[in-house]
């Protein structure tokens, strides 16, 4: 199992990439893109902490 800090780093990278795509690719306003990318990255972090990077067959020990 990966360490939790690495999952936080992965979620932050997901958020940054999503923000860049939303601002530069989809031409959204900065505030809207910021809120959406933070929301999606936080959901991804919760998912990774609970299930890891794989499919949700079993929960990780917290």
PDB file of N, CA and C in Angstrom:
ATOM      1  N   UNK A   1       0.843  -1.187   0.000  1.00  0.00           N
ATOM      2  CA  UNK A   1       0.000   0.000   0.000  1.00  0.00           C
ATOM      3  C   UNK A   1       0.884   1.246   0.000  1.00  0.00           C
ATOM      4  N   UNK A   2       0.490   2.217  -0.766  1.00  0.00           N
ATOM      5  CA  UNK A   2       1.247   3.459  -0.818  1.00  0.00           C
ATOM      6  C   UNK A   2       1.019   4.283   0.436  1.00  0.00           C
ATOM      7  N   UNK A   3       1.960   5.159   0.707  1.00  0.00           N
ATOM      8  CA  UNK A   3       1.811   6.032   1.861  1.00  0.00           C
ATOM      9  C   UNK A   3       0.825   7.139   1.527  1.00  0.00           C
ATOM     10  N   UNK A   4       0.173   7.643   2.576  1.00  0.00           N
ATOM     11  CA  UNK A   4      -0.882   8.630   2.374  1.00  0.00           C
ATOM     12  C   UNK A   4      -0.351   9.952   1.824  1.00  0.00           C
ATOM     13  N   UNK A   5       0.869  10.329   2.158  1.00  0.00           N
ATOM     14  CA  UNK A   5       1.386  11.604   1.655  1.00  0.00           C
ATOM     15  C   UNK A   5       1.573  11.555   0.141  1.00  0.00           C
ATOM     16  N   UNK A   6       1.877  10.369  -0.391  1.00  0.00           N
ATOM     17  CA  UNK A   6       2.020  10.248  -1.842  1.00  0.00           C
ATOM     18  C   UNK A   6       0.664  10.405  -2.527  1.00  0.00           C
ATOM     19  N   UNK A   7      -0.382   9.950  -1.876  1.00  0.00           N
ATOM     20  CA  UNK A   7      -1.720  10.131  -2.431  1.00  0.00           C
ATOM     21  C   UNK A   7      -2.123  11.600  -2.417  1.00  0.00           C
ATOM     22  N   UNK A   8      -1.692  12.333  -1.396  1.00  0.00           N
ATOM     23  CA  UNK A   8      -1.954  13.776  -1.341  1.00  0.00           C
ATOM     24  C   UNK A   8      -1.232  14.478  -2.487  1.00  0.00           C
ATOM     25  N   UNK A   9       0.001  14.064  -2.750  1.00  0.00           N
ATOM     26  CA  UNK A   9       0.761  14.651  -3.866  1.00  0.00           C
ATOM     27  C   UNK A   9       0.071  14.347  -5.195  1.00  0.00           C
ATOM     28  N   UNK A  10      -0.403  13.123  -5.362  1.00  0.00           N
ATOM     29  CA  UNK A  10      -1.095  12.769  -6.601  1.00  0.00           C
ATOM     30  C   UNK A  10      -2.377  13.574  -6.767  1.00  0.00           C
ATOM     31  N   UNK A  11      -3.124  13.759  -5.683  1.00  0.00           N
ATOM     32  CA  UNK A  11      -4.354  14.546  -5.762  1.00  0.00           C
ATOM     33  C   UNK A  11      -4.048  16.006  -6.100  1.00  0.00           C
ATOM     34  N   UNK A  12      -2.962  16.543  -5.547  1.00  0.00           N
ATOM     35  CA  UNK A  12      -2.578  17.919  -5.867  1.00  0.00           C
ATOM     36  C   UNK A  12      -2.199  18.049  -7.339  1.00  0.00           C
ATOM     37  N   UNK A  13      -1.484  17.069  -7.864  1.00  0.00           N
ATOM     38  CA  UNK A  13      -1.129  17.095  -9.289  1.00  0.00           C
ATOM     39  C   UNK A  13      -2.372  16.990 -10.171  1.00  0.00           C
ATOM     40  N   UNK A  14      -3.313  16.155  -9.774  1.00  0.00           N
ATOM     41  CA  UNK A  14      -4.571  16.054 -10.520  1.00  0.00           C
ATOM     42  C   UNK A  14      -5.275  17.404 -10.535  1.00  0.00           C
ATOM     43  N   UNK A  15      -5.315  18.070  -9.375  1.00  0.00           N
ATOM     44  CA  UNK A  15      -5.958  19.377  -9.290  1.00  0.00           C
ATOM     45  C   UNK A  15      -5.280  20.419 -10.156  1.00  0.00           C
ATOM     46  N   UNK A  16      -3.954  20.433 -10.159  1.00  0.00           N
ATOM     47  CA  UNK A  16      -3.225  21.409 -10.974  1.00  0.00           C
ATOM     48  C   UNK A  16      -3.441  21.171 -12.469  1.00  0.00           C
ATOM     49  N   UNK A  17      -3.408  19.919 -12.870  1.00  0.00           N
ATOM     50  CA  UNK A  17      -3.621  19.608 -14.285  1.00  0.00           C
ATOM     51  C   UNK A  17      -5.039  19.971 -14.706  1.00  0.00           C
ATOM     52  N   UNK A  18      -6.017  19.632 -13.860  1.00  0.00           N
ATOM     53  CA  UNK A  18      -7.401  19.982 -14.178  1.00  0.00           C
ATOM     54  C   UNK A  18      -7.596  21.490 -14.253  1.00  0.00           C
ATOM     55  N   UNK A  19      -6.959  22.224 -13.345  1.00  0.00           N
ATOM     56  CA  UNK A  19      -7.069  23.681 -13.365  1.00  0.00           C
ATOM     57  C   UNK A  19      -6.526  24.242 -14.670  1.00  0.00           C
ATOM     58  N   UNK A  20      -5.359  23.750 -15.085  1.00  0.00           N
ATOM     59  CA  UNK A  20      -4.759  24.234 -16.331  1.00  0.00           C
ATOM     60  C   UNK A  20      -5.640  23.909 -17.537  1.00  0.00           C
ATOM     61  N   UNK A  21      -6.212  22.715 -17.558  1.00  0.00           N
ATOM     62  CA  UNK A  21      -7.086  22.336 -18.669  1.00  0.00           C
ATOM     63  C   UNK A  21      -8.329  23.211 -18.693  1.00  0.00           C
ATOM     64  N   UNK A  22      -8.896  23.467 -17.516  1.00  0.00           N
ATOM     65  CA  UNK A  22     -10.114  24.277 -17.461  1.00  0.00           C
ATOM     66  C   UNK A  22      -9.860  25.730 -17.853  1.00  0.00           C
ATOM     67  N   UNK A  23      -8.731  26.282 -17.431  1.00  0.00           N
ATOM     68  CA  UNK A  23      -8.448  27.692 -17.722  1.00  0.00           C
ATOM     69  C   UNK A  23      -7.996  27.876 -19.163  1.00  0.00           C
ATOM     70  N   UNK A  24      -7.021  27.079 -19.591  1.00  0.00           N
ATOM     71  CA  UNK A  24      -6.435  27.296 -20.910  1.00  0.00           C
ATOM     72  C   UNK A  24      -7.167  26.539 -22.024  1.00  0.00           C
ATOM     73  N   UNK A  25      -7.663  25.356 -21.719  1.00  0.00           N
ATOM     74  CA  UNK A  25      -8.334  24.569 -22.745  1.00  0.00           C
ATOM     75  C   UNK A  25      -9.806  24.900 -22.898  1.00  0.00           C
ATOM     76  N   UNK A  26     -10.493  25.035 -21.763  1.00  0.00           N
ATOM     77  CA  UNK A  26     -11.935  25.273 -21.800  1.00  0.00           C
ATOM     78  C   UNK A  26     -12.307  26.742 -21.629  1.00  0.00           C
ATOM     79  N   UNK A  27     -11.318  27.594 -21.378  1.00  0.00           N
ATOM     80  CA  UNK A  27     -11.516  29.047 -21.242  1.00  0.00           C
ATOM     81  C   UNK A  27     -12.520  29.405 -20.142  1.00  0.00           C
ATOM     82  N   UNK A  28     -12.448  28.691 -19.014  1.00  0.00           N
ATOM     83  CA  UNK A  28     -13.306  29.026 -17.881  1.00  0.00           C
ATOM     84  C   UNK A  28     -12.660  30.139 -17.069  1.00  0.00           C
ATOM     85  N   UNK A  29     -13.483  30.834 -16.280  1.00  0.00           N
ATOM     86  CA  UNK A  29     -12.951  31.857 -15.392  1.00  0.00           C
ATOM     87  C   UNK A  29     -12.096  31.182 -14.320  1.00  0.00           C
ATOM     88  N   UNK A  30     -11.104  31.920 -13.809  1.00  0.00           N
ATOM     89  CA  UNK A  30     -10.184  31.355 -12.828  1.00  0.00           C
ATOM     90  C   UNK A  30     -10.901  30.856 -11.579  1.00  0.00           C
ATOM     91  N   UNK A  31     -11.864  31.629 -11.085  1.00  0.00           N
ATOM     92  CA  UNK A  31     -12.559  31.252  -9.857  1.00  0.00           C
ATOM     93  C   UNK A  31     -13.351  29.958 -10.038  1.00  0.00           C
ATOM     94  N   UNK A  32     -14.019  29.835 -11.166  1.00  0.00           N
ATOM     95  CA  UNK A  32     -14.812  28.633 -11.442  1.00  0.00           C
ATOM     96  C   UNK A  32     -13.893  27.425 -11.598  1.00  0.00           C
ATOM     97  N   UNK A  33     -12.826  27.583 -12.351  1.00  0.00           N
ATOM     98  CA  UNK A  33     -11.888  26.485 -12.562  1.00  0.00           C
ATOM     99  C   UNK A  33     -11.213  26.083 -11.256  1.00  0.00           C
ATOM    100  N   UNK A  34     -10.908  27.060 -10.417  1.00  0.00           N
ATOM    101  CA  UNK A  34     -10.275  26.765  -9.133  1.00  0.00           C
ATOM    102  C   UNK A  34     -11.196  25.931  -8.247  1.00  0.00           C
ATOM    103  N   UNK A  35     -12.438  26.347  -8.141  1.00  0.00           N
ATOM    104  CA  UNK A  35     -13.392  25.609  -7.295  1.00  0.00           C
ATOM    105  C   UNK A  35     -13.622  24.197  -7.807  1.00  0.00           C
ATOM    106  N   UNK A  36     -13.787  24.067  -9.096  1.00  0.00           N
ATOM    107  CA  UNK A  36     -14.065  22.742  -9.662  1.00  0.00           C
ATOM    108  C   UNK A  36     -12.863  21.814  -9.544  1.00  0.00           C
ATOM    109  N   UNK A  37     -11.670  22.332  -9.797  1.00  0.00           N
ATOM    110  CA  UNK A  37     -10.492  21.473  -9.718  1.00  0.00           C
ATOM    111  C   UNK A  37     -10.201  21.071  -8.275  1.00  0.00           C
ATOM    112  N   UNK A  38     -10.442  21.963  -7.312  1.00  0.00           N
ATOM    113  CA  UNK A  38     -10.266  21.600  -5.902  1.00  0.00           C
ATOM    114  C   UNK A  38     -11.272  20.535  -5.498  1.00  0.00           C
ATOM    115  N   UNK A  39     -12.510  20.678  -5.938  1.00  0.00           N
ATOM    116  CA  UNK A  39     -13.539  19.690  -5.612  1.00  0.00           C
ATOM    117  C   UNK A  39     -13.188  18.318  -6.180  1.00  0.00           C
ATOM    118  N   UNK A  40     -12.803  18.273  -7.439  1.00  0.00           N
ATOM    119  CA  UNK A  40     -12.485  16.987  -8.072  1.00  0.00           C
ATOM    120  C   UNK A  40     -11.233  16.373  -7.453  1.00  0.00           C
ATOM    121  N   UNK A  41     -10.218  17.193  -7.155  1.00  0.00           N
ATOM    122  CA  UNK A  41      -8.995  16.680  -6.538  1.00  0.00           C
ATOM    123  C   UNK A  41      -9.263  16.153  -5.132  1.00  0.00           C
ATOM    124  N   UNK A  42     -10.143  16.818  -4.383  1.00  0.00           N
ATOM    125  CA  UNK A  42     -10.446  16.332  -3.035  1.00  0.00           C
ATOM    126  C   UNK A  42     -11.232  15.026  -3.079  1.00  0.00           C
ATOM    127  N   UNK A  43     -12.133  14.884  -4.037  1.00  0.00           N
ATOM    128  CA  UNK A  43     -12.849  13.610  -4.202  1.00  0.00           C
ATOM    129  C   UNK A  43     -11.866  12.507  -4.598  1.00  0.00           C
ATOM    130  N   UNK A  44     -10.918  12.827  -5.458  1.00  0.00           N
ATOM    131  CA  UNK A  44      -9.905  11.846  -5.854  1.00  0.00           C
ATOM    132  C   UNK A  44      -9.042  11.444  -4.663  1.00  0.00           C
ATOM    133  N   UNK A  45      -8.713  12.400  -3.794  1.00  0.00           N
ATOM    134  CA  UNK A  45      -7.913  12.094  -2.608  1.00  0.00           C
ATOM    135  C   UNK A  45      -8.664  11.155  -1.670  1.00  0.00           C
ATOM    136  N   UNK A  46      -9.928  11.439  -1.424  1.00  0.00           N
ATOM    137  CA  UNK A  46     -10.724  10.565  -0.556  1.00  0.00           C
ATOM    138  C   UNK A  46     -10.806   9.165  -1.157  1.00  0.00           C
ATOM    139  N   UNK A  47     -11.016   9.077  -2.461  1.00  0.00           N
ATOM    140  CA  UNK A  47     -11.077   7.775  -3.134  1.00  0.00           C
ATOM    141  C   UNK A  47      -9.756   7.029  -2.978  1.00  0.00           C
ATOM    142  N   UNK A  48      -8.631   7.718  -3.222  1.00  0.00           N
ATOM    143  CA  UNK A  48      -7.328   7.054  -3.131  1.00  0.00           C
ATOM    144  C   UNK A  48      -7.023   6.605  -1.709  1.00  0.00           C
ATOM    145  N   UNK A  49      -7.415   7.395  -0.709  1.00  0.00           N
ATOM    146  CA  UNK A  49      -7.160   6.994   0.673  1.00  0.00           C
ATOM    147  C   UNK A  49      -8.013   5.783   1.043  1.00  0.00           C
ATOM    148  N   UNK A  50      -9.255   5.755   0.591  1.00  0.00           N
ATOM    149  CA  UNK A  50     -10.133   4.637   0.934  1.00  0.00           C
ATOM    150  C   UNK A  50      -9.815   3.369   0.150  1.00  0.00           C
ATOM    151  N   UNK A  51      -9.579   3.481  -1.150  1.00  0.00           N
ATOM    152  CA  UNK A  51      -9.461   2.305  -2.003  1.00  0.00           C
ATOM    153  C   UNK A  51      -8.091   2.134  -2.656  1.00  0.00           C
ATOM    154  N   UNK A  52      -7.205   3.096  -2.567  1.00  0.00           N
ATOM    155  CA  UNK A  52      -5.944   3.019  -3.281  1.00  0.00           C
ATOM    156  C   UNK A  52      -6.139   3.459  -4.724  1.00  0.00           C
ATOM    157  N   UNK A  53      -5.215   3.069  -5.588  1.00  0.00           N
ATOM    158  CA  UNK A  53      -5.296   3.483  -6.983  1.00  0.00           C
ATOM    159  C   UNK A  53      -6.096   2.510  -7.844  1.00  0.00           C
ATOM    160  N   UNK A  54      -6.487   1.403  -7.281  1.00  0.00           N
ATOM    161  CA  UNK A  54      -7.206   0.401  -8.060  1.00  0.00           C
ATOM    162  C   UNK A  54      -8.713   0.553  -7.947  1.00  0.00           C
ATOM    163  N   UNK A  55      -9.400  -0.478  -8.435  1.00  0.00           N
ATOM    164  CA  UNK A  55     -10.852  -0.505  -8.344  1.00  0.00           C
ATOM    165  C   UNK A  55     -11.269  -0.823  -6.909  1.00  0.00           C
ATOM    166  N   UNK A  56     -12.461  -0.406  -6.510  1.00  0.00           N
ATOM    167  CA  UNK A  56     -12.862  -0.537  -5.104  1.00  0.00           C
ATOM    168  C   UNK A  56     -13.349  -1.937  -4.725  1.00  0.00           C
ATOM    169  N   UNK A  57     -12.461  -2.923  -4.738  1.00  0.00           N
ATOM    170  CA  UNK A  57     -12.831  -4.264  -4.304  1.00  0.00           C
ATOM    171  C   UNK A  57     -12.736  -4.407  -2.790  1.00  0.00           C
ATOM    172  N   UNK A  58     -11.805  -3.686  -2.169  1.00  0.00           N
ATOM    173  CA  UNK A  58     -11.670  -3.709  -0.715  1.00  0.00           C
ATOM    174  C   UNK A  58     -11.151  -2.358  -0.254  1.00  0.00           C
ATOM    175  N   UNK A  59     -11.446  -2.017   0.988  1.00  0.00           N
ATOM    176  CA  UNK A  59     -11.009  -0.734   1.536  1.00  0.00           C
ATOM    177  C   UNK A  59      -9.627  -0.886   2.155  1.00  0.00           C
ATOM    178  N   UNK A  60      -8.814   0.163   2.062  1.00  0.00           N
ATOM    179  CA  UNK A  60      -7.511   0.183   2.702  1.00  0.00           C
ATOM    180  C   UNK A  60      -7.674   0.399   4.194  1.00  0.00           C
ATOM    181  N   UNK A  61      -6.701  -0.047   4.956  1.00  0.00           N
ATOM    182  CA  UNK A  61      -6.689   0.240   6.386  1.00  0.00           C
ATOM    183  C   UNK A  61      -6.177   1.655   6.575  1.00  0.00           C
ATOM    184  N   UNK A  62      -6.900   2.435   7.354  1.00  0.00           N
ATOM    185  CA  UNK A  62      -6.514   3.837   7.548  1.00  0.00           C
ATOM    186  C   UNK A  62      -5.680   3.974   8.787  1.00  0.00           C
TER     187      UNK A  62
END
